[in-house]
């Protein structure tokens, strides 16, 4: 069995699948190494934004889930509610294991090789390539793409000293449709004022729902207790049997850059989740695609590949992350300012955020300069 490839992708999430698909479409040999058996479980609310759908490298109609053209955003501490509707879906709710599996399957159909149940145990450099170790198995490639998530070890093996900043999150799946209060079945909702330095969400699905909380605060939050209270606040009764899982969302780019020694970090491994929404799938798809495009452009030239990848990230992701972090700081760490903004300009603010979720606007274009931010928040 041939274990040498042009590129090895570690991790079969959205970033890894997007990279693999783009690479094999350009006639490069690719092997995706995944430690779990697919489809695998994934702690996630399962809300795929329109922005993420636009970043798809292939047609995902077969795993489209339940599409919503309306979302609501609420400041529950102030009793304020805003609803925004658009012509096209803003959020599509899916079962995350099947969503990820479908992405990988399409990469395989295009020509990528998948080795699941293959735990990578180390990296080694030599003979002009990178050797990827998995027990007594050896794989080699000219390039390795690290797409193994916030807790993956690719970055550690490659020489990164620190991990991205993490935000703790908790998610509950309730797959008993009859237990869902009728008033919650209309659209996804985002609730502020439920937890310090974060927000809560509720996503209806085809056969149930998911709901959860995330906190950006440095101190540990009582997520389990807050989740129970949130479930009760939404009106769920004893018939609801939530299946709870925890997660950590990387909300700050990993210190030390994104490329070292022919290893490229993407998605959560690179810390590219949106600081405001804590949504990481859209930037995972973008960064995976950019990593592939950089390798296609630079081939064996490490400097060209690194420069191309960093340029693509800066143009499409990093500038947006900086702008998003400004708004996240205001919304999550200054509750009085948030309440004032929601009371005075809540509909306008929620319209703008919805357009960003839908992929119709970007943080960097609309929010990054202080003049634009001021204009947005004061509706001038």
Short mmCIF file of C-alpha atoms in Angstrom, two decimals:
data_model
loop_
_atom_site.label_atom_id
_atom_site.label_comp_id
_atom_site.label_asym_id
_atom_site.label_seq_id
_atom_site.Cartn_x
_atom_site.Cartn_y
_atom_site.Cartn_z
CA UNK A 1 0.00 0.00 0.00
CA UNK A 2 1.41 3.39 -1.02
CA UNK A 3 1.84 5.66 1.98
CA UNK A 4 3.49 8.61 0.22
CA UNK A 5 1.32 11.54 -0.88
CA UNK A 6 1.73 15.10 -2.03
CA UNK A 7 -0.22 16.27 1.02
CA UNK A 8 -1.34 14.63 4.26
CA UNK A 9 -4.28 16.20 6.07
CA UNK A 10 -4.57 15.46 9.78
CA UNK A 11 -8.22 15.68 10.81
CA UNK A 12 -11.43 15.02 8.88
CA UNK A 13 -13.45 18.05 9.95
CA UNK A 14 -14.61 20.85 7.62
CA UNK A 15 -11.13 22.39 7.26
CA UNK A 16 -9.49 19.07 6.41
CA UNK A 17 -12.23 18.01 4.02
CA UNK A 18 -12.22 21.36 2.21
CA UNK A 19 -8.44 21.24 1.80
CA UNK A 20 -8.51 17.65 0.56
CA UNK A 21 -11.27 18.35 -1.96
CA UNK A 22 -9.50 21.36 -3.46
CA UNK A 23 -6.14 19.57 -3.64
CA UNK A 24 -7.39 16.44 -5.41
CA UNK A 25 -9.36 18.59 -7.83
CA UNK A 26 -5.94 19.94 -8.85
CA UNK A 27 -4.45 16.47 -9.33
CA UNK A 28 -2.49 16.27 -6.08
CA UNK A 29 -2.48 13.04 -4.09
CA UNK A 30 -4.01 13.48 -0.64
CA UNK A 31 -4.49 11.28 2.40
CA UNK A 32 -6.78 12.34 5.25
CA UNK A 33 -5.88 10.80 8.62
CA UNK A 34 -8.67 10.76 11.21
CA UNK A 35 -8.38 9.22 14.66
CA UNK A 36 -12.11 8.44 15.00
CA UNK A 37 -14.33 6.12 13.01
CA UNK A 38 -16.57 8.12 10.68
CA UNK A 39 -19.19 9.41 11.12
CA UNK A 40 -17.93 10.60 14.49
CA UNK A 41 -19.59 12.53 17.27
CA UNK A 42 -18.91 16.24 17.55
CA UNK A 43 -20.01 18.65 20.32
CA UNK A 44 -21.66 21.35 18.23
CA UNK A 45 -24.95 23.21 18.05
CA UNK A 46 -25.23 22.27 14.39
CA UNK A 47 -26.13 25.73 13.10
CA UNK A 48 -24.47 26.19 9.71
CA UNK A 49 -24.51 29.86 8.73
CA UNK A 50 -25.14 31.17 5.25
CA UNK A 51 -21.56 32.43 5.35
CA UNK A 52 -20.37 28.84 5.87
CA UNK A 53 -22.62 27.55 3.10
CA UNK A 54 -21.03 30.04 0.72
CA UNK A 55 -17.60 28.74 1.69
CA UNK A 56 -18.50 25.15 0.80
CA UNK A 57 -16.08 23.64 -1.70
CA UNK A 58 -18.78 21.35 -3.06
CA UNK A 59 -22.54 20.84 -3.23
CA UNK A 60 -23.97 20.00 0.19
CA UNK A 61 -27.62 19.65 -0.78
CA UNK A 62 -27.71 16.02 0.37
CA UNK A 63 -26.95 17.15 3.92
CA UNK A 64 -28.78 20.46 3.88
CA UNK A 65 -30.81 19.95 7.06
CA UNK A 66 -33.47 22.48 8.04
CA UNK A 67 -33.06 25.95 6.57
CA UNK A 68 -34.23 29.15 8.29
CA UNK A 69 -34.60 32.57 6.71
CA UNK A 70 -35.37 34.27 10.05
CA UNK A 71 -33.43 34.54 13.31
CA UNK A 72 -34.14 36.32 16.56
CA UNK A 73 -31.69 38.09 18.86
CA UNK A 74 -32.75 38.94 22.38
CA UNK A 75 -31.36 40.77 25.39
CA UNK A 76 -33.12 38.76 28.06
CA UNK A 77 -31.79 40.91 30.88
CA UNK A 78 -33.63 43.89 29.38
CA UNK A 79 -36.64 42.09 27.89
CA UNK A 80 -35.77 43.11 24.32
CA UNK A 81 -36.42 40.91 21.27
CA UNK A 82 -35.56 41.51 17.62
CA UNK A 83 -36.36 39.35 14.60
CA UNK A 84 -34.62 39.58 11.25
CA UNK A 85 -35.75 37.88 8.03
CA UNK A 86 -33.96 37.44 4.73
CA UNK A 87 -34.89 35.96 1.36
CA UNK A 88 -32.24 33.21 1.59
CA UNK A 89 -31.36 30.96 4.54
CA UNK A 90 -29.38 32.63 7.31
CA UNK A 91 -28.85 29.39 9.26
CA UNK A 92 -29.31 25.75 8.30
CA UNK A 93 -29.42 23.31 11.20
CA UNK A 94 -27.82 19.90 10.69
CA UNK A 95 -26.67 16.83 12.54
CA UNK A 96 -22.99 17.64 12.80
CA UNK A 97 -21.63 14.07 12.50
CA UNK A 98 -23.48 13.57 9.21
CA UNK A 99 -22.52 17.03 7.95
CA UNK A 100 -18.81 16.38 8.49
CA UNK A 101 -19.06 12.89 7.04
CA UNK A 102 -20.73 14.20 3.89
CA UNK A 103 -17.92 16.71 3.35
CA UNK A 104 -15.30 13.98 3.70
CA UNK A 105 -17.24 11.63 1.46
CA UNK A 106 -17.29 14.22 -1.31
CA UNK A 107 -13.53 14.72 -0.95
CA UNK A 108 -13.12 10.94 -1.26
CA UNK A 109 -15.37 10.85 -4.32
CA UNK A 110 -13.08 13.47 -5.86
CA UNK A 111 -10.04 11.26 -5.25
CA UNK A 112 -8.81 11.79 -1.69
CA UNK A 113 -7.83 8.77 0.38
CA UNK A 114 -9.25 8.47 3.90
CA UNK A 115 -7.69 6.51 6.73
CA UNK A 116 -10.03 6.79 9.69
CA UNK A 117 -9.38 5.06 13.02
CA UNK A 118 -5.79 6.23 12.51
CA UNK A 119 -4.35 8.12 15.47
CA UNK A 120 -1.35 10.25 14.56
CA UNK A 121 1.34 9.89 17.22
CA UNK A 122 4.08 12.15 15.91
CA UNK A 123 5.88 13.89 13.06
CA UNK A 124 9.42 13.46 11.79
CA UNK A 125 11.41 15.43 9.22
CA UNK A 126 13.86 14.01 6.71
CA UNK A 127 14.66 13.18 3.09
CA UNK A 128 12.90 16.30 1.83
CA UNK A 129 9.52 15.31 3.25
CA UNK A 130 7.54 15.02 6.46
CA UNK A 131 6.95 11.61 7.97
CA UNK A 132 3.68 11.19 9.84
CA UNK A 133 3.67 8.45 12.46
CA UNK A 134 0.70 6.37 13.57
CA UNK A 135 1.73 3.46 15.76
CA UNK A 136 3.82 1.21 13.54
CA UNK A 137 2.49 2.87 10.37
CA UNK A 138 4.46 5.50 8.45
CA UNK A 139 3.06 8.06 6.01
CA UNK A 140 5.03 10.72 4.18
CA UNK A 141 4.25 13.88 2.23
CA UNK A 142 5.74 17.13 1.00
CA UNK A 143 3.17 19.09 3.01
CA UNK A 144 1.04 18.44 6.11
CA UNK A 145 -2.15 20.35 6.85
CA UNK A 146 -3.07 20.43 10.53
CA UNK A 147 -6.86 20.31 10.76
CA UNK A 148 -7.11 18.42 14.03
CA UNK A 149 -8.99 20.99 16.07
CA UNK A 150 -8.38 23.07 19.15
CA UNK A 151 -6.84 20.19 21.11
CA UNK A 152 -4.96 18.59 18.22
CA UNK A 153 -1.27 17.86 18.65
CA UNK A 154 -0.05 18.78 15.17
CA UNK A 155 0.85 22.30 16.29
CA UNK A 156 2.76 20.97 19.30
CA UNK A 157 4.76 18.50 17.22
CA UNK A 158 5.56 21.19 14.67
CA UNK A 159 6.97 23.62 17.21
CA UNK A 160 4.14 25.92 18.26
CA UNK A 161 4.58 26.72 21.95
CA UNK A 162 1.07 27.94 22.75
CA UNK A 163 -2.50 27.07 21.82
CA UNK A 164 -5.25 29.45 20.75
CA UNK A 165 -7.32 31.13 23.43
CA UNK A 166 -10.30 28.92 24.23
CA UNK A 167 -13.89 29.76 25.20
CA UNK A 168 -15.77 27.03 27.12
CA UNK A 169 -19.13 26.01 25.69
CA UNK A 170 -21.86 23.52 26.52
CA UNK A 171 -24.42 22.03 24.14
CA UNK A 172 -27.59 20.02 24.74
CA UNK A 173 -29.37 17.93 22.13
CA UNK A 174 -33.07 17.26 22.69
CA UNK A 175 -34.27 14.75 20.12
CA UNK A 176 -37.85 14.44 21.36
CA UNK A 177 -39.83 16.88 19.18
CA UNK A 178 -42.95 16.67 21.35
CA UNK A 179 -40.98 18.10 24.28
CA UNK A 180 -40.16 21.34 22.45
CA UNK A 181 -42.45 24.27 23.38
CA UNK A 182 -44.43 25.36 20.34
CA UNK A 183 -43.26 28.98 20.50
CA UNK A 184 -39.66 27.85 19.98
CA UNK A 185 -40.16 26.00 16.72
CA UNK A 186 -40.17 29.03 14.42
CA UNK A 187 -36.54 30.05 14.09
CA UNK A 188 -33.09 29.97 15.67
CA UNK A 189 -32.51 32.44 18.47
CA UNK A 190 -29.51 34.05 20.17
CA UNK A 191 -30.02 35.19 23.75
CA UNK A 192 -27.80 37.69 25.55
CA UNK A 193 -27.89 38.40 29.27
CA UNK A 194 -28.16 34.69 30.08
CA UNK A 195 -24.50 34.18 30.98
CA UNK A 196 -21.68 36.59 31.74
CA UNK A 197 -19.34 37.36 28.84
CA UNK A 198 -21.25 35.20 26.37
CA UNK A 199 -24.60 34.18 24.96
CA UNK A 200 -27.05 31.30 24.68
CA UNK A 201 -28.55 29.77 21.55
CA UNK A 202 -31.50 27.65 20.49
CA UNK A 203 -31.52 25.88 17.10
CA UNK A 204 -34.59 23.93 15.89
CA UNK A 205 -33.76 20.81 13.88
CA UNK A 206 -35.69 18.35 11.77
CA UNK A 207 -36.14 15.88 14.63
CA UNK A 208 -35.50 17.95 17.73
CA UNK A 209 -33.32 20.87 18.72
CA UNK A 210 -30.01 21.92 20.19
CA UNK A 211 -29.36 24.65 22.69
CA UNK A 212 -26.37 25.78 24.66
CA UNK A 213 -24.14 28.50 26.02
CA UNK A 214 -20.65 29.86 25.47
CA UNK A 215 -18.61 32.20 27.67
CA UNK A 216 -15.61 34.28 26.61
CA UNK A 217 -14.68 35.20 30.17
CA UNK A 218 -11.32 34.23 31.63
CA UNK A 219 -12.87 32.87 34.81
CA UNK A 220 -14.72 29.57 34.72
CA UNK A 221 -18.49 29.87 34.30
CA UNK A 222 -21.09 27.56 35.79
CA UNK A 223 -22.13 26.36 32.37
CA UNK A 224 -24.05 23.29 33.57
CA UNK A 225 -26.09 25.27 36.06
CA UNK A 226 -26.73 28.09 33.61
CA UNK A 227 -27.81 25.58 30.96
CA UNK A 228 -30.40 24.02 33.28
CA UNK A 229 -31.77 27.47 34.07
CA UNK A 230 -31.86 28.39 30.37
CA UNK A 231 -33.75 25.21 29.48
CA UNK A 232 -36.34 26.03 32.15
CA UNK A 233 -36.56 29.66 31.03
CA UNK A 234 -37.38 28.58 27.48
CA UNK A 235 -40.29 26.54 28.81
CA UNK A 236 -39.08 22.96 28.49
CA UNK A 237 -40.79 20.49 30.78
CA UNK A 238 -39.78 17.17 32.31
CA UNK A 239 -40.36 15.36 28.99
CA UNK A 240 -37.20 16.96 27.59
CA UNK A 241 -34.22 14.64 27.96
CA UNK A 242 -31.17 16.71 27.02
CA UNK A 243 -27.96 14.95 26.02
CA UNK A 244 -25.24 17.32 27.18
CA UNK A 245 -21.69 17.69 25.87
CA UNK A 246 -18.93 20.20 26.46
CA UNK A 247 -16.60 21.90 24.02
CA UNK A 248 -13.92 24.57 23.81
CA UNK A 249 -14.00 27.11 20.99
CA UNK A 250 -10.72 28.73 19.85
CA UNK A 251 -11.49 32.44 19.60
CA UNK A 252 -8.01 33.84 19.04
CA UNK A 253 -5.42 33.02 16.37
CA UNK A 254 -2.65 30.75 17.60
CA UNK A 255 0.49 32.70 18.62
CA UNK A 256 3.47 32.11 16.35
CA UNK A 257 1.95 32.25 12.89
CA UNK A 258 0.18 29.60 10.84
CA UNK A 259 3.00 27.86 8.92
CA UNK A 260 6.12 26.08 10.22
CA UNK A 261 8.40 23.56 8.52
CA UNK A 262 5.95 22.69 5.71
CA UNK A 263 3.09 22.30 8.18
CA UNK A 264 0.05 24.53 7.75
CA UNK A 265 -2.55 25.04 10.47
CA UNK A 266 -6.21 25.54 9.56
CA UNK A 267 -9.59 25.97 11.24
CA UNK A 268 -9.80 25.43 14.99
CA UNK A 269 -6.18 24.24 15.09
CA UNK A 270 -5.22 27.75 13.99
CA UNK A 271 -7.72 29.47 16.32
CA UNK A 272 -9.89 30.99 13.60
CA UNK A 273 -13.39 30.93 15.14
CA UNK A 274 -15.37 34.18 15.06
CA UNK A 275 -14.98 35.96 18.45
CA UNK A 276 -18.51 37.42 18.34
CA UNK A 277 -20.55 34.39 17.27
CA UNK A 278 -17.99 31.71 18.28
CA UNK A 279 -18.83 30.05 14.95
CA UNK A 280 -15.86 28.27 13.43
CA UNK A 281 -17.12 26.28 10.45
CA UNK A 282 -17.06 29.10 7.89
CA UNK A 283 -13.44 30.02 8.64
CA UNK A 284 -12.50 26.35 8.84
CA UNK A 285 -13.80 25.88 5.30
CA UNK A 286 -12.11 29.07 4.10
CA UNK A 287 -8.74 28.31 5.71
CA UNK A 288 -8.74 24.71 4.48
CA UNK A 289 -9.40 25.94 0.97
CA UNK A 290 -6.73 28.64 1.29
CA UNK A 291 -4.15 26.12 2.52
CA UNK A 292 -4.84 23.97 -0.52
CA UNK A 293 -4.70 26.93 -2.89
CA UNK A 294 -1.38 28.06 -1.40
CA UNK A 295 0.15 24.61 -1.93
CA UNK A 296 -1.19 24.50 -5.48
CA UNK A 297 0.34 27.92 -6.16
CA UNK A 298 3.71 27.37 -4.51
CA UNK A 299 4.20 23.64 -5.07
CA UNK A 300 7.49 22.72 -3.36
CA UNK A 301 8.56 26.30 -2.64
CA UNK A 302 7.99 26.77 1.08
CA UNK A 303 8.35 30.56 1.03
CA UNK A 304 5.85 30.97 -1.79
CA UNK A 305 3.33 28.69 -0.08
CA UNK A 306 3.68 30.43 3.26
CA UNK A 307 3.37 33.90 1.76
CA UNK A 308 0.35 32.90 -0.32
CA UNK A 309 -1.43 31.31 2.63
CA UNK A 310 -0.82 34.24 4.98
CA UNK A 311 -1.96 36.71 2.32
CA UNK A 312 -5.19 34.77 1.78
CA UNK A 313 -5.84 34.51 5.52
CA UNK A 314 -5.22 38.21 6.09
CA UNK A 315 -7.50 39.20 3.22
CA UNK A 316 -10.46 36.94 4.02
CA UNK A 317 -10.26 35.99 7.71
CA UNK A 318 -7.79 37.82 9.97
CA UNK A 319 -9.07 41.33 9.26
CA UNK A 320 -12.60 40.12 10.02
CA UNK A 321 -11.49 38.48 13.27
CA UNK A 322 -9.96 41.76 14.44
CA UNK A 323 -13.17 43.63 13.68
CA UNK A 324 -15.33 40.94 15.28
CA UNK A 325 -13.25 41.07 18.45
CA UNK A 326 -14.07 44.77 18.85
CA UNK A 327 -17.80 44.10 18.74
CA UNK A 328 -17.42 41.05 21.00
CA UNK A 329 -15.65 43.20 23.59
CA UNK A 330 -18.54 45.66 23.59
CA UNK A 331 -21.35 43.10 23.62
CA UNK A 332 -19.93 40.60 26.11
CA UNK A 333 -17.83 42.64 28.52
CA UNK A 334 -19.83 45.86 28.84
CA UNK A 335 -23.42 44.82 29.63
CA UNK A 336 -24.65 48.36 30.24
CA UNK A 337 -23.38 49.48 26.85
CA UNK A 338 -24.95 46.38 25.27
CA UNK A 339 -28.30 47.14 26.89
CA UNK A 340 -28.11 50.74 25.70
CA UNK A 341 -27.29 49.65 22.16
CA UNK A 342 -30.06 47.07 22.10
CA UNK A 343 -32.55 49.58 23.51
CA UNK A 344 -31.63 52.37 21.09
CA UNK A 345 -30.42 50.57 17.97
CA UNK A 346 -31.13 46.88 18.53
CA UNK A 347 -32.94 46.21 15.26
CA UNK A 348 -30.25 47.91 13.19
CA UNK A 349 -27.45 46.06 15.01
CA UNK A 350 -29.20 42.70 14.63
CA UNK A 351 -29.84 43.36 10.94
CA UNK A 352 -26.12 43.93 10.43
CA UNK A 353 -25.06 40.84 12.37
CA UNK A 354 -27.62 38.74 10.50
CA UNK A 355 -26.21 39.92 7.18
CA UNK A 356 -22.75 38.92 8.37
CA UNK A 357 -24.03 35.47 9.37
CA UNK A 358 -25.69 35.14 5.98
CA UNK A 359 -22.48 36.09 4.20
CA UNK A 360 -23.89 39.29 2.73
CA UNK A 361 -21.59 41.61 4.69
CA UNK A 362 -18.22 41.37 6.44
CA UNK A 363 -17.03 42.66 9.79
CA UNK A 364 -13.97 44.28 8.28
CA UNK A 365 -15.91 46.23 5.69
CA UNK A 366 -18.75 47.34 7.96
CA UNK A 367 -17.34 47.41 11.46
CA UNK A 368 -13.57 47.60 11.58
CA UNK A 369 -13.04 51.32 11.34
CA UNK A 370 -14.29 53.16 14.40
CA UNK A 371 -16.22 55.56 12.20
CA UNK A 372 -18.18 52.72 10.61
CA UNK A 373 -18.71 51.09 14.00
CA UNK A 374 -20.03 54.34 15.42
CA UNK A 375 -22.29 54.84 12.42
CA UNK A 376 -23.65 51.29 12.77
CA UNK A 377 -24.36 51.59 16.48
CA UNK A 378 -25.93 55.04 16.28
CA UNK A 379 -27.74 54.43 12.96
CA UNK A 380 -26.42 57.69 11.54
#
